[in-house]
Amino acid sequence: MEKIPGIRGTKDILPNTIDQWHFLFDNFNKISNQFGYSELRTPIFEKTEVFHRSIGEQTDIVNKEMYTFTDKGGESITLRPEETAALVRSVIQNSLLHENNILRLWYFGPYFRYERPQKGRLRQFHQYGAELIGSPNPEADAESIQLAVALAKSVGITDYKLLLNSLGNDASRQKYRAELVNYLEQNKNSLSFESQNRMMTNPLRVLDSKDEGDIELLKNAPVILDSLDSDSITHFNLLTSILNDVGIGYEISNQLVRGLDYYSHSVFEFRSTMLGSQDSFGGGGRYDGLFTQLGGKETPAVGFAFGLERILLILEAAQKLPLFEKNVDFFVVIQNSEYLNFANKVMQILRNKGYSVISELSRRSFKAQMRDANKSNAKFACIIGESEFNNNKIAVKNLATSEQKEIPFNEITNLNL
Ligand code: AMP
């Protein structure tokens, strides 16, 4: 029979790397708790409408990248391409804001986008993210960024660029959009084909263009910060002053708009030079309009997501991944299959005491089993040979020092290593 490969752009997380994922999860769990955030898990699929209404019809995600299918009941379902929309759906549905006026939530899990796979870009990838819901104030934006910085630091990432911009409130954004479209229209013939299309559908995204000609042209485009009204400026100034006070470095980037429709006020992105062309390992911003788009009442919110494969790539390139050694306490060597019942009683006692225990299952020779024990990284071999079996005892050999002692069966419960 032919072998069946996994789906392009997906990766198995093998036993030799799973500890890296636990490392990320454990650290992020700890830091999230320090900031008073609770974990929330939503299903991996949602009604397609959740993403259509929130992310925006004219974004790459909705246009080209969603895994959408019709289920057997005829409903259009989508594998989640990001969390924020699904999480907001859940907060509304479960009335989580009835009991609290501020919600602090985090999530960790797989997301799905039909993108062209390359280094740091997968079709199933993982994100950690955090959302701070209920505050319109810039101190909430600052908290979100402070949490992101603390999370990165907790796993050893301190060398990156934090880009920051403000899209302002609705009124400022509309004003800017008109100015930008005006500028782009004047220069339409010099724009790339893709940007000419985007200019009509989602003009702010033209600022994201990677085309060299577009980049040159955009150098003289109107700047969004110049279009902000006084409320939006006050919001942005307080955010930057908090970041200054707590010593978080950032760079203001006029071009940063991020892909999704729902952002307003602050947007930010974390970039690393360790990643090659896919250099963003996280990003977020404020999304005050999203709740109403999903049928909730008007609720301000801000949040961000980290791409976890990219965080691991950075740590690997910087040689900052901790070494994870796995070793069991006991490797049980059983000289003769007639001793199996006795051996299993011994193993049960050891496991009940909390030790980790594995045994040889191939019934190989005593010598081969001892070799396996030495190779297994176990701390001790528990040897059940002929004399041990006949005398109702076990031999415990320290595999590092070769020191060996004998322990009668009824004293195993008192064993203290
Ligand atoms: P976004 O939801 O697009 O703002 O993405 C947030 C972060 O998720 C990015 O900065 C990346 O680190 C990561 N990410 C997004 N798309 C992918 C992908 N296809 N493969 C791997 N990581 C991704």
CSV table of C-alpha atoms and ligand atoms in Angstrom, one decimal:
chain,number,residue,atom,x,y,z
A,1,MET,CA,0.0,0.0,0.0
A,2,GLU,CA,1.1,3.5,-0.7
A,3,LYS,CA,2.0,5.7,2.3
A,4,ILE,CA,-0.3,8.7,3.0
A,5,PRO,CA,1.5,11.9,3.7
A,6,GLY,CA,0.2,14.6,6.1
A,7,ILE,CA,-1.5,17.7,4.6
A,8,ARG,CA,0.9,20.2,3.0
A,9,GLY,CA,1.7,23.1,5.3
A,10,THR,CA,0.9,21.0,8.5
A,11,LYS,CA,3.5,19.6,10.9
A,12,ASP,CA,3.4,16.8,13.4
A,13,ILE,CA,4.7,17.9,16.7
A,14,LEU,CA,7.0,14.9,17.5
A,15,PRO,CA,7.9,13.6,21.0
A,16,ASN,CA,11.4,15.2,20.7
A,17,THR,CA,9.9,18.7,20.4
A,18,ILE,CA,6.7,18.5,22.5
A,19,ASP,CA,8.5,19.8,25.6
A,20,GLN,CA,9.2,23.0,23.7
A,21,TRP,CA,5.4,23.5,23.4
A,22,HIS,CA,4.9,22.7,27.1
A,23,PHE,CA,7.6,25.2,27.9
A,24,LEU,CA,5.7,27.9,25.9
A,25,PHE,CA,2.4,26.9,27.4
A,26,ASP,CA,3.7,26.8,31.0
A,27,ASN,CA,5.5,30.1,30.8
A,28,PHE,CA,2.6,31.9,29.1
A,29,ASN,CA,0.1,30.4,31.5
A,30,LYS,CA,2.2,31.7,34.4
A,31,ILE,CA,2.7,35.2,33.1
A,32,SER,CA,-1.0,35.5,32.0
A,33,ASN,CA,-2.0,34.6,35.6
A,34,GLN,CA,0.4,37.3,36.9
A,35,PHE,CA,-1.5,39.8,34.8
A,36,GLY,CA,-4.9,38.5,36.0
A,37,TYR,CA,-5.9,36.8,32.7
A,38,SER,CA,-7.9,33.6,32.5
A,39,GLU,CA,-7.8,31.0,29.7
A,40,LEU,CA,-10.7,30.5,27.3
A,41,ARG,CA,-11.0,27.8,24.7
A,42,THR,CA,-13.5,28.0,21.8
A,43,PRO,CA,-14.2,25.2,19.3
A,44,ILE,CA,-11.8,24.8,16.3
A,45,PHE,CA,-14.7,25.6,13.9
A,46,GLU,CA,-17.3,28.3,13.8
A,47,LYS,CA,-20.1,29.3,11.5
A,48,THR,CA,-18.4,31.0,8.6
A,49,GLU,CA,-20.4,34.2,9.3
A,50,VAL,CA,-18.4,34.8,12.5
A,51,PHE,CA,-15.3,35.5,10.4
A,52,HIS,CA,-17.0,37.1,7.4
A,53,ARG,CA,-18.7,39.7,9.6
A,54,SER,CA,-15.6,40.5,11.7
A,55,ILE,CA,-12.4,40.1,9.7
A,56,GLY,CA,-13.7,41.9,6.6
A,57,GLU,CA,-14.7,40.7,3.2
A,58,GLN,CA,-11.8,42.5,1.5
A,59,THR,CA,-9.0,40.9,3.6
A,60,ASP,CA,-6.7,38.2,2.3
A,61,ILE,CA,-7.9,35.9,5.1
A,62,VAL,CA,-11.6,36.0,4.1
A,63,ASN,CA,-10.9,36.3,0.4
A,64,LYS,CA,-8.3,33.6,-0.1
A,65,GLU,CA,-7.3,31.8,3.0
A,66,MET,CA,-10.2,30.3,4.9
A,67,TYR,CA,-10.9,26.6,5.1
A,68,THR,CA,-14.6,26.7,4.5
A,69,PHE,CA,-16.9,23.8,3.9
A,70,THR,CA,-20.5,22.8,4.0
A,71,ASP,CA,-21.3,20.3,6.7
A,72,LYS,CA,-23.7,17.4,6.3
A,73,GLY,CA,-26.5,19.6,7.6
A,74,GLY,CA,-25.9,22.2,4.8
A,75,GLU,CA,-24.3,24.8,7.1
A,76,SER,CA,-21.2,26.8,6.1
A,77,ILE,CA,-18.5,26.1,8.6
A,78,THR,CA,-14.9,27.5,8.8
A,79,LEU,CA,-11.8,26.3,10.6
A,80,ARG,CA,-10.9,29.3,12.6
A,81,PRO,CA,-8.2,31.4,10.9
A,82,GLU,CA,-7.7,33.5,14.1
A,83,GLU,CA,-9.2,33.7,17.6
A,84,THR,CA,-10.4,37.2,18.3
A,85,ALA,CA,-13.7,36.9,16.4
A,86,ALA,CA,-14.5,33.5,17.8
A,87,LEU,CA,-13.7,34.7,21.3
A,88,VAL,CA,-15.9,37.7,21.0
A,89,ARG,CA,-18.7,35.4,19.7
A,90,SER,CA,-18.2,33.3,22.9
A,91,VAL,CA,-18.1,36.3,25.3
A,92,ILE,CA,-21.4,37.6,23.8
A,93,GLN,CA,-23.1,34.1,23.8
A,94,ASN,CA,-22.0,33.3,27.3
A,95,SER,CA,-22.8,36.8,28.7
A,96,LEU,CA,-19.4,36.9,30.2
A,97,LEU,CA,-19.6,40.7,30.4
A,98,HIS,CA,-22.7,40.6,32.6
A,99,GLU,CA,-20.7,39.7,35.7
A,100,ASN,CA,-17.6,41.8,34.9
A,101,ASN,CA,-17.1,45.1,33.3
A,102,ILE,CA,-13.5,44.2,32.4
A,103,LEU,CA,-12.6,40.8,31.0
A,104,ARG,CA,-9.0,39.5,30.7
A,105,LEU,CA,-8.7,36.4,28.6
A,106,TRP,CA,-6.0,34.4,26.9
A,107,TYR,CA,-6.0,31.5,24.5
A,108,PHE,CA,-3.5,29.0,23.0
A,109,GLY,CA,-4.2,26.6,20.1
A,110,PRO,CA,-4.2,25.7,16.4
A,111,TYR,CA,-5.4,28.1,13.6
A,112,PHE,CA,-5.9,27.4,9.9
A,113,ARG,CA,-5.1,29.5,6.8
A,114,TYR,CA,-4.7,28.3,3.2
A,115,GLU,CA,-1.5,30.2,2.6
A,116,ARG,CA,1.5,29.2,0.5
A,117,PRO,CA,3.7,27.3,2.9
A,118,GLN,CA,7.2,28.5,3.5
A,119,LYS,CA,9.6,28.9,6.5
A,120,GLY,CA,7.4,30.3,9.4
A,121,ARG,CA,4.2,30.0,7.3
A,122,LEU,CA,2.0,27.0,7.7
A,123,ARG,CA,-1.5,26.1,7.0
A,124,GLN,CA,-2.0,24.9,10.5
A,125,PHE,CA,-0.1,27.0,12.9
A,126,HIS,CA,-0.5,27.9,16.6
A,127,GLN,CA,-1.1,31.1,18.4
A,128,TYR,CA,-1.1,32.4,22.0
A,129,GLY,CA,-3.2,35.5,22.3
A,130,ALA,CA,-4.7,37.7,25.0
A,131,GLU,CA,-7.7,40.0,24.9
A,132,LEU,CA,-8.5,42.9,27.3
A,133,ILE,CA,-12.2,43.6,27.0
A,134,GLY,CA,-14.2,46.5,28.4
A,135,SER,CA,-11.9,49.5,28.6
A,136,PRO,CA,-11.7,52.3,25.9
A,137,ASN,CA,-8.7,53.8,27.7
A,138,PRO,CA,-5.1,53.9,26.5
A,139,GLU,CA,-3.9,52.3,29.8
A,140,ALA,CA,-5.6,49.1,28.5
A,141,ASP,CA,-3.6,49.3,25.2
A,142,ALA,CA,-0.5,49.8,27.4
A,143,GLU,CA,-1.4,46.8,29.5
A,144,SER,CA,-1.8,44.6,26.4
A,145,ILE,CA,1.6,45.6,25.1
A,146,GLN,CA,3.2,45.2,28.6
A,147,LEU,CA,1.8,41.7,28.8
A,148,ALA,CA,3.1,40.8,25.3
A,149,VAL,CA,6.6,42.1,26.3
A,150,ALA,CA,6.5,40.1,29.5
A,151,LEU,CA,5.5,36.9,27.7
A,152,ALA,CA,8.3,37.3,25.2
A,153,LYS,CA,10.8,37.9,27.9
A,154,SER,CA,9.6,34.9,29.9
A,155,VAL,CA,10.7,32.6,27.1
A,156,GLY,CA,13.9,34.5,26.4
A,157,ILE,CA,12.9,36.8,23.6
A,158,THR,CA,14.2,40.3,24.2
A,159,ASP,CA,15.8,41.2,20.9
A,160,TYR,CA,13.1,42.4,18.5
A,161,LYS,CA,11.5,45.5,17.1
A,162,LEU,CA,8.1,46.7,18.4
A,163,LEU,CA,6.3,48.8,15.8
A,164,LEU,CA,3.5,51.0,16.8
A,165,ASN,CA,0.9,53.1,15.0
A,166,SER,CA,-2.5,54.6,15.5
A,167,LEU,CA,-5.4,54.3,13.1
A,168,GLY,CA,-7.4,56.7,15.3
A,169,ASN,CA,-11.2,56.6,15.8
A,170,ASP,CA,-13.7,56.0,13.0
A,171,ALA,CA,-13.9,59.7,12.1
A,172,SER,CA,-10.1,60.0,11.8
A,173,ARG,CA,-9.8,56.8,9.8
A,174,GLN,CA,-12.5,57.9,7.4
A,175,LYS,CA,-10.7,61.2,6.9
A,176,TYR,CA,-7.4,59.5,6.3
A,177,ARG,CA,-8.9,56.9,4.0
A,178,ALA,CA,-10.2,59.7,1.7
A,179,GLU,CA,-6.9,61.5,1.7
A,180,LEU,CA,-5.0,58.3,0.9
A,181,VAL,CA,-7.4,57.3,-1.9
A,182,ASN,CA,-7.0,60.7,-3.3
A,183,TYR,CA,-3.2,60.4,-3.3
A,184,LEU,CA,-3.3,56.8,-4.7
A,185,GLU,CA,-5.7,57.8,-7.5
A,186,GLN,CA,-3.3,60.6,-8.6
A,187,ASN,CA,-0.6,58.0,-8.8
A,188,LYS,CA,-2.6,55.1,-10.0
A,189,ASN,CA,-0.5,54.3,-13.0
A,190,SER,CA,2.6,53.8,-11.0
A,191,LEU,CA,0.9,51.4,-8.5
A,192,SER,CA,1.3,47.6,-8.8
A,193,PHE,CA,-1.7,45.8,-10.1
A,194,GLU,CA,-2.5,44.3,-6.7
A,195,SER,CA,-2.4,47.8,-5.1
A,196,GLN,CA,-4.6,49.2,-7.8
A,197,ASN,CA,-7.2,46.6,-6.8
A,198,ARG,CA,-6.7,47.2,-3.1
A,199,MET,CA,-7.1,50.9,-3.6
A,200,MET,CA,-10.7,50.3,-4.5
A,201,THR,CA,-11.5,47.6,-1.9
A,202,ASN,CA,-9.3,48.1,1.1
A,203,PRO,CA,-7.1,51.2,0.6
A,204,LEU,CA,-5.3,51.1,3.9
A,205,ARG,CA,-3.9,47.7,3.0
A,206,VAL,CA,-2.0,49.3,0.1
A,207,LEU,CA,0.3,50.6,2.9
A,208,ASP,CA,1.3,46.9,3.6
A,209,SER,CA,2.4,46.4,0.0
A,210,LYS,CA,5.8,44.6,-0.5
A,211,ASP,CA,6.1,45.9,-4.1
A,212,GLU,CA,9.3,48.0,-4.4
A,213,GLY,CA,7.6,50.6,-6.7
A,214,ASP,CA,4.7,50.9,-4.2
A,215,ILE,CA,7.0,51.3,-1.3
A,216,GLU,CA,8.8,54.2,-3.1
A,217,LEU,CA,5.5,55.8,-4.0
A,218,LEU,CA,4.2,55.5,-0.4
A,219,LYS,CA,7.1,57.4,1.0
A,220,ASN,CA,5.2,60.6,-0.1
A,221,ALA,CA,1.7,59.4,0.8
A,222,PRO,CA,-0.2,61.2,3.5
A,223,VAL,CA,0.6,60.0,7.0
A,224,ILE,CA,-2.2,58.6,9.2
A,225,LEU,CA,-0.9,60.2,12.4
A,226,ASP,CA,-1.5,63.6,10.7
A,227,SER,CA,-5.2,62.8,10.3
A,228,LEU,CA,-5.9,62.0,13.9
A,229,ASP,CA,-8.5,64.2,15.7
A,230,SER,CA,-7.7,65.5,19.2
A,231,ASP,CA,-9.3,62.5,21.0
A,232,SER,CA,-7.3,60.1,19.0
A,233,ILE,CA,-4.1,62.0,19.6
A,234,THR,CA,-4.7,62.2,23.3
A,235,HIS,CA,-5.3,58.4,23.3
A,236,PHE,CA,-2.1,57.7,21.4
A,237,ASN,CA,0.0,60.2,23.5
A,238,LEU,CA,-1.0,58.6,26.8
A,239,LEU,CA,-0.2,55.2,25.4
A,240,THR,CA,3.3,56.2,24.3
A,241,SER,CA,4.0,58.1,27.5
A,242,ILE,CA,3.1,54.9,29.6
A,243,LEU,CA,5.4,52.8,27.4
A,244,ASN,CA,8.1,55.4,27.8
A,245,ASP,CA,7.7,55.4,31.6
A,246,VAL,CA,7.9,51.6,32.0
A,247,GLY,CA,10.9,51.5,29.6
A,248,ILE,CA,9.3,49.6,26.7
A,249,GLY,CA,11.0,50.6,23.5
A,250,TYR,CA,9.0,51.0,20.3
A,251,GLU,CA,9.3,52.5,16.8
A,252,ILE,CA,6.4,54.5,15.3
A,253,SER,CA,5.6,53.1,11.9
A,254,ASN,CA,3.3,55.2,9.6
A,255,GLN,CA,2.8,52.2,7.3
A,256,LEU,CA,1.6,49.7,9.9
A,257,VAL,CA,-2.1,49.1,9.5
A,258,ARG,CA,-2.3,45.2,9.9
A,259,GLY,CA,-4.4,43.1,7.7
A,260,LEU,CA,-7.8,43.1,9.4
A,261,ASP,CA,-10.7,45.5,9.1
A,262,TYR,CA,-11.6,45.7,12.7
A,263,TYR,CA,-8.7,47.7,14.2
A,264,SER,CA,-9.0,51.2,15.5
A,265,HIS,CA,-6.6,53.4,17.5
A,266,SER,CA,-3.4,51.5,18.4
A,267,VAL,CA,-2.0,48.8,16.2
A,268,PHE,CA,1.3,47.1,17.0
A,269,GLU,CA,3.6,44.4,15.7
A,270,PHE,CA,6.6,42.5,16.9
A,271,ARG,CA,9.3,41.8,14.4
A,272,SER,CA,12.5,39.8,14.6
A,273,THR,CA,15.5,39.7,12.3
A,274,MET,CA,15.9,36.0,13.0
A,275,LEU,CA,12.9,35.0,10.9
A,276,GLY,CA,13.7,35.9,7.3
A,277,SER,CA,10.9,37.2,5.1
A,278,GLN,CA,8.1,36.2,7.5
A,279,ASP,CA,9.5,38.5,10.2
A,280,SER,CA,6.4,39.3,12.3
A,281,PHE,CA,6.0,37.0,15.3
A,282,GLY,CA,3.1,38.8,16.8
A,283,GLY,CA,0.8,41.7,16.6
A,284,GLY,CA,-2.5,43.2,17.7
A,285,GLY,CA,-4.4,46.3,18.4
A,286,ARG,CA,-7.6,47.9,19.5
A,287,TYR,CA,-10.9,46.7,18.1
A,288,ASP,CA,-13.7,48.8,19.5
A,289,GLY,CA,-16.2,48.0,16.7
A,290,LEU,CA,-16.0,44.3,16.7
A,291,PHE,CA,-18.6,43.5,19.4
A,292,THR,CA,-21.4,45.3,17.6
A,293,GLN,CA,-20.5,43.6,14.3
A,294,LEU,CA,-21.0,40.3,16.0
A,295,GLY,CA,-24.4,41.3,17.5
A,296,GLY,CA,-23.2,42.4,20.9
A,297,LYS,CA,-23.5,45.7,22.6
A,298,GLU,CA,-20.8,48.3,22.0
A,299,THR,CA,-17.7,47.2,23.9
A,300,PRO,CA,-14.1,48.5,23.6
A,301,ALA,CA,-11.4,45.9,23.5
A,302,VAL,CA,-7.7,45.5,22.7
A,303,GLY,CA,-5.5,42.4,22.2
A,304,PHE,CA,-2.7,40.6,20.4
A,305,ALA,CA,-1.6,37.2,19.2
A,306,PHE,CA,1.8,35.6,19.0
A,307,GLY,CA,2.7,33.0,16.3
A,308,LEU,CA,4.2,30.1,18.3
A,309,GLU,CA,6.0,28.4,15.5
A,310,ARG,CA,7.8,31.7,14.9
A,311,ILE,CA,8.6,32.1,18.5
A,312,LEU,CA,10.2,28.6,18.5
A,313,LEU,CA,12.1,29.5,15.3
A,314,ILE,CA,13.6,32.6,17.0
A,315,LEU,CA,14.6,30.7,20.1
A,316,GLU,CA,16.2,28.0,18.0
A,317,ALA,CA,18.1,30.5,15.8
A,318,ALA,CA,19.3,32.3,19.0
A,319,GLN,CA,20.1,29.0,20.6
A,320,LYS,CA,18.0,29.9,23.5
A,321,LEU,CA,15.8,26.9,23.7
A,322,PRO,CA,16.3,25.1,27.0
A,323,LEU,CA,17.5,21.5,26.9
A,324,PHE,CA,14.7,19.2,27.9
A,325,GLU,CA,15.8,15.9,29.3
A,326,LYS,CA,13.4,13.2,29.8
A,327,ASN,CA,14.3,10.4,32.1
A,328,VAL,CA,12.2,7.8,33.9
A,329,ASP,CA,13.1,6.7,37.4
A,330,PHE,CA,13.1,2.9,36.7
A,331,PHE,CA,13.8,0.6,33.9
A,332,VAL,CA,12.6,-2.9,35.0
A,333,VAL,CA,14.7,-5.8,33.8
A,334,ILE,CA,12.9,-9.1,33.9
A,335,GLN,CA,15.2,-12.1,33.3
A,336,ASN,CA,12.6,-14.7,32.7
A,337,SER,CA,9.0,-14.4,31.5
A,338,GLU,CA,8.0,-16.6,34.4
A,339,TYR,CA,8.7,-13.6,36.7
A,340,LEU,CA,6.2,-11.3,34.9
A,341,ASN,CA,3.5,-11.4,37.6
A,342,PHE,CA,6.0,-10.6,40.3
A,343,ALA,CA,7.5,-7.9,38.1
A,344,ASN,CA,4.1,-6.3,37.5
A,345,LYS,CA,3.4,-6.2,41.2
A,346,VAL,CA,6.7,-4.5,41.8
A,347,MET,CA,6.0,-1.9,39.1
A,348,GLN,CA,2.5,-1.2,40.5
A,349,ILE,CA,4.0,-0.4,43.9
A,350,LEU,CA,6.7,1.8,42.4
A,351,ARG,CA,4.1,3.7,40.3
A,352,ASN,CA,1.8,4.1,43.2
A,353,LYS,CA,4.7,5.7,45.1
A,354,GLY,CA,4.9,8.2,42.2
A,355,TYR,CA,7.9,6.9,40.4
A,356,SER,CA,8.0,6.7,36.6
A,357,VAL,CA,8.6,3.1,35.5
A,358,ILE,CA,9.0,1.4,32.2
A,359,SER,CA,9.8,-2.3,31.5
A,360,GLU,CA,11.3,-4.3,28.7
A,361,LEU,CA,8.6,-5.8,26.5
A,362,SER,CA,10.5,-7.8,23.9
A,363,ARG,CA,11.6,-10.6,26.3
A,364,ARG,CA,15.2,-10.1,25.1
A,365,SER,CA,18.2,-11.7,26.9
A,366,PHE,CA,19.2,-10.4,30.3
A,367,LYS,CA,22.3,-8.8,28.8
A,368,ALA,CA,20.3,-7.0,26.1
A,369,GLN,CA,17.8,-5.8,28.6
A,370,MET,CA,20.6,-4.3,30.8
A,371,ARG,CA,22.0,-2.6,27.7
A,372,ASP,CA,18.5,-1.2,27.0
A,373,ALA,CA,18.3,0.0,30.6
A,374,ASN,CA,21.6,1.9,30.2
A,375,LYS,CA,20.5,3.4,26.9
A,376,SER,CA,17.1,4.4,28.2
A,377,ASN,CA,18.2,7.4,30.3
A,378,ALA,CA,16.5,5.8,33.3
A,379,LYS,CA,18.0,6.7,36.7
A,380,PHE,CA,17.8,3.1,38.0
A,381,ALA,CA,17.5,-0.4,36.7
A,382,CYS,CA,15.2,-2.5,38.8
A,383,ILE,CA,16.5,-6.0,38.3
A,384,ILE,CA,14.4,-9.1,38.7
A,385,GLY,CA,16.7,-12.0,38.1
A,386,GLU,CA,16.6,-15.6,39.3
A,387,SER,CA,17.9,-15.0,42.8
A,388,GLU,CA,15.8,-11.9,43.3
A,389,PHE,CA,12.7,-13.8,42.2
A,390,ASN,CA,13.5,-16.9,44.4
A,391,ASN,CA,14.2,-14.7,47.4
A,392,ASN,CA,11.2,-12.3,46.9
A,393,LYS,CA,13.3,-9.2,46.5
A,394,ILE,CA,14.5,-6.8,43.8
A,395,ALA,CA,17.9,-5.3,43.0
A,396,VAL,CA,18.0,-1.6,42.4
A,397,LYS,CA,21.1,-0.4,40.4
A,398,ASN,CA,22.0,3.2,40.1
A,399,LEU,CA,22.8,3.5,36.4
A,400,ALA,CA,25.1,6.5,36.9
A,401,THR,CA,27.2,5.1,39.6
A,402,SER,CA,26.6,1.4,39.1
A,403,GLU,CA,26.0,1.1,42.9
A,404,GLN,CA,23.5,-1.7,43.6
A,405,LYS,CA,21.4,-2.6,46.5
A,406,GLU,CA,18.8,-5.3,47.3
A,407,ILE,CA,15.4,-4.6,48.6
A,408,PRO,CA,12.9,-7.2,50.0
A,409,PHE,CA,9.5,-7.1,48.3
A,410,ASN,CA,7.6,-5.9,51.4
A,411,GLU,CA,10.0,-3.0,51.9
A,412,ILE,CA,9.5,-1.6,48.4
A,413,THR,CA,6.7,0.6,49.7
A,414,ASN,CA,9.3,2.3,52.0
A,415,LEU,CA,11.8,2.8,49.2
A,416,ASN,CA,13.3,6.3,49.3
A,417,LEU,CA,15.8,7.1,46.6
B,1,AMP,P1,-2.3,37.7,12.6
B,1,AMP,O1,-3.5,36.9,13.2
B,1,AMP,O2,-2.3,37.6,11.1
B,1,AMP,O3,-2.1,39.0,13.1
B,1,AMP,O4,-1.0,36.8,13.0
B,1,AMP,C1,-0.5,36.9,14.3
B,1,AMP,C2,0.8,36.1,14.3
B,1,AMP,O5,0.5,34.7,14.0
B,1,AMP,C3,1.8,36.5,13.2
B,1,AMP,O6,2.6,37.5,13.7
B,1,AMP,C4,2.5,35.2,13.0
B,1,AMP,O7,3.5,35.1,14.0
B,1,AMP,C5,1.5,34.2,13.2
B,1,AMP,N1,1.0,33.7,11.9
B,1,AMP,C6,0.0,34.2,11.2
B,1,AMP,N2,-0.2,33.4,10.1
B,1,AMP,C7,0.7,32.4,10.1
B,1,AMP,C8,0.9,31.2,9.3
B,1,AMP,N3,0.3,31.0,8.2
B,1,AMP,N4,1.9,30.4,9.7
B,1,AMP,C9,2.6,30.6,10.9
B,1,AMP,N5,2.4,31.6,11.7
B,1,AMP,C10,1.4,32.5,11.3
